[in-house]
């Protein structure tokens, strides 16, 4: 079973050092072979919630909101590439074409310093030689204490807990076709510290990666008709990403 997970720093010192030495200073990583959904997937988020999240529904609505937020993958510049809805995940079946985010680990693959894991091994080849994602379920390590911004909006009450939003936005990145980057601070960096919800908002490296997969109206690219990455622009509102950057007269969408 091929999977990708998000881990806690401290256990990955040697692996991270090796990755940083071998990789360029700033580069997103695509899963190999590169693969995309035929159309934007809608993740079913476990309506049972997490018992350690003390908001109204155990982090369910917080996770759905984070996944679909324009601060995450739908705001990268390629339109709406992912959806999410609360639902029953008791019938989790790997590879069945129904992507689920489960607040448990019924397959017992995410333990130790693993916070959550995505099964990325379910894909097939299209007639044109490219690869489609068929399924990409996510499981969660419940041995850790979790929180949400609904529970702790200011971050002042967090103590050795992990924000469900940031962790799951990271895992959705794997589900959409991204691997781990070596860019510290990016959502797809392979580890996160407690009380750090930074991964809930993607960075330029993350946006570049998702746009490499889904940009220009490609598979799952959504319906944004504004400027795509590299198009000329004058103001932020000219761009799907809402990011128009550069010197006056030569600005482009980022």
PDB file of N, CA and C in Angstrom, residues 2 15 19 47 68 97 114-115 119-120 128 130 154 156 186 199 202 207 212 214 217 221 242 247 252:
ATOM      1  N   UNK A   2       0.703   2.108  -0.975  1.00  0.00           N
ATOM      2  CA  UNK A   2       1.473   3.339  -1.049  1.00  0.00           C
ATOM      3  C   UNK A   2       0.740   4.423  -0.284  1.00  0.00           C
ATOM      4  N   UNK A  15      16.304  12.240   7.893  1.00  0.00           N
ATOM      5  CA  UNK A  15      15.619  12.228   6.608  1.00  0.00           C
ATOM      6  C   UNK A  15      15.510  13.635   6.034  1.00  0.00           C
ATOM      7  N   UNK A  19      17.162  15.080   2.556  1.00  0.00           N
ATOM      8  CA  UNK A  19      16.311  15.661   1.525  1.00  0.00           C
ATOM      9  C   UNK A  19      16.781  17.050   1.154  1.00  0.00           C
ATOM     10  N   UNK A  47     -18.137  12.115   9.897  1.00  0.00           N
ATOM     11  CA  UNK A  47     -19.046  12.903  10.728  1.00  0.00           C
ATOM     12  C   UNK A  47     -19.002  12.519  12.204  1.00  0.00           C
ATOM     13  N   UNK A  68     -11.908  23.318   1.842  1.00  0.00           N
ATOM     14  CA  UNK A  68     -12.538  24.031   0.729  1.00  0.00           C
ATOM     15  C   UNK A  68     -12.227  25.524   0.710  1.00  0.00           C
ATOM     16  N   UNK A  97     -12.910   4.428  -5.231  1.00  0.00           N
ATOM     17  CA  UNK A  97     -13.278   5.632  -5.966  1.00  0.00           C
ATOM     18  C   UNK A  97     -14.029   6.655  -5.172  1.00  0.00           C
ATOM     19  N   UNK A 114       3.511   9.453  13.160  1.00  0.00           N
ATOM     20  CA  UNK A 114       2.603   9.765  12.051  1.00  0.00           C
ATOM     21  C   UNK A 114       1.340  10.409  12.612  1.00  0.00           C
ATOM     22  N   UNK A 115       0.978  11.576  12.081  1.00  0.00           N
ATOM     23  CA  UNK A 115      -0.245  12.267  12.499  1.00  0.00           C
ATOM     24  C   UNK A 115      -1.445  11.870  11.646  1.00  0.00           C
ATOM     25  N   UNK A 119      -3.542   7.431   1.347  1.00  0.00           N
ATOM     26  CA  UNK A 119      -3.238   6.297   0.475  1.00  0.00           C
ATOM     27  C   UNK A 119      -3.188   6.796  -0.969  1.00  0.00           C
ATOM     28  N   UNK A 120      -1.981   6.906  -1.502  1.00  0.00           N
ATOM     29  CA  UNK A 120      -1.777   7.525  -2.810  1.00  0.00           C
ATOM     30  C   UNK A 120      -1.543   6.506  -3.926  1.00  0.00           C
ATOM     31  N   UNK A 128      -4.417   8.651 -23.167  1.00  0.00           N
ATOM     32  CA  UNK A 128      -3.379   9.532 -23.701  1.00  0.00           C
ATOM     33  C   UNK A 128      -2.036   9.363 -23.007  1.00  0.00           C
ATOM     34  N   UNK A 130      -1.357   9.787 -19.791  1.00  0.00           N
ATOM     35  CA  UNK A 130      -1.284  10.427 -18.485  1.00  0.00           C
ATOM     36  C   UNK A 130      -1.969   9.542 -17.445  1.00  0.00           C
ATOM     37  N   UNK A 154      -7.853  31.923  18.804  1.00  0.00           N
ATOM     38  CA  UNK A 154      -6.697  32.802  18.999  1.00  0.00           C
ATOM     39  C   UNK A 154      -5.396  32.034  19.221  1.00  0.00           C
ATOM     40  N   UNK A 156      -4.430  30.795  21.863  1.00  0.00           N
ATOM     41  CA  UNK A 156      -3.913  31.025  23.214  1.00  0.00           C
ATOM     42  C   UNK A 156      -4.126  29.837  24.132  1.00  0.00           C
ATOM     43  N   UNK A 186       6.121  25.617   4.005  1.00  0.00           N
ATOM     44  CA  UNK A 186       5.091  25.280   3.023  1.00  0.00           C
ATOM     45  C   UNK A 186       4.135  24.255   3.605  1.00  0.00           C
ATOM     46  N   UNK A 199       0.065  25.220   8.105  1.00  0.00           N
ATOM     47  CA  UNK A 199      -0.223  24.472   6.878  1.00  0.00           C
ATOM     48  C   UNK A 199      -1.647  24.629   6.353  1.00  0.00           C
ATOM     49  N   UNK A 202      -1.956  27.700   2.229  1.00  0.00           N
ATOM     50  CA  UNK A 202      -0.861  27.282   1.354  1.00  0.00           C
ATOM     51  C   UNK A 202       0.063  28.448   1.047  1.00  0.00           C
ATOM     52  N   UNK A 207       1.159  26.422  -4.107  1.00  0.00           N
ATOM     53  CA  UNK A 207       0.332  26.868  -5.229  1.00  0.00           C
ATOM     54  C   UNK A 207       0.971  26.520  -6.560  1.00  0.00           C
ATOM     55  N   UNK A 212       0.828  23.310 -11.354  1.00  0.00           N
ATOM     56  CA  UNK A 212       1.518  22.463 -12.326  1.00  0.00           C
ATOM     57  C   UNK A 212       0.668  21.258 -12.696  1.00  0.00           C
ATOM     58  N   UNK A 214      -2.976  21.135 -12.160  1.00  0.00           N
ATOM     59  CA  UNK A 214      -4.346  21.457 -12.549  1.00  0.00           C
ATOM     60  C   UNK A 214      -4.501  22.809 -13.226  1.00  0.00           C
ATOM     61  N   UNK A 217      -7.085  25.105 -16.522  1.00  0.00           N
ATOM     62  CA  UNK A 217      -8.322  24.385 -16.798  1.00  0.00           C
ATOM     63  C   UNK A 217      -8.118  22.907 -17.049  1.00  0.00           C
ATOM     64  N   UNK A 221      -9.735  21.143 -12.730  1.00  0.00           N
ATOM     65  CA  UNK A 221      -9.315  22.522 -12.567  1.00  0.00           C
ATOM     66  C   UNK A 221     -10.408  23.496 -12.193  1.00  0.00           C
ATOM     67  N   UNK A 242      -5.911  35.573  -7.094  1.00  0.00           N
ATOM     68  CA  UNK A 242      -6.007  36.859  -6.403  1.00  0.00           C
ATOM     69  C   UNK A 242      -4.623  37.398  -6.049  1.00  0.00           C
ATOM     70  N   UNK A 247       6.514  44.455 -11.395  1.00  0.00           N
ATOM     71  CA  UNK A 247       6.631  45.906 -11.581  1.00  0.00           C
ATOM     72  C   UNK A 247       5.494  46.462 -12.418  1.00  0.00           C
ATOM     73  N   UNK A 252       2.122  40.038 -13.558  1.00  0.00           N
ATOM     74  CA  UNK A 252       1.548  38.766 -13.997  1.00  0.00           C
ATOM     75  C   UNK A 252       0.885  38.061 -12.826  1.00  0.00           C
TER      76      UNK A 252
END
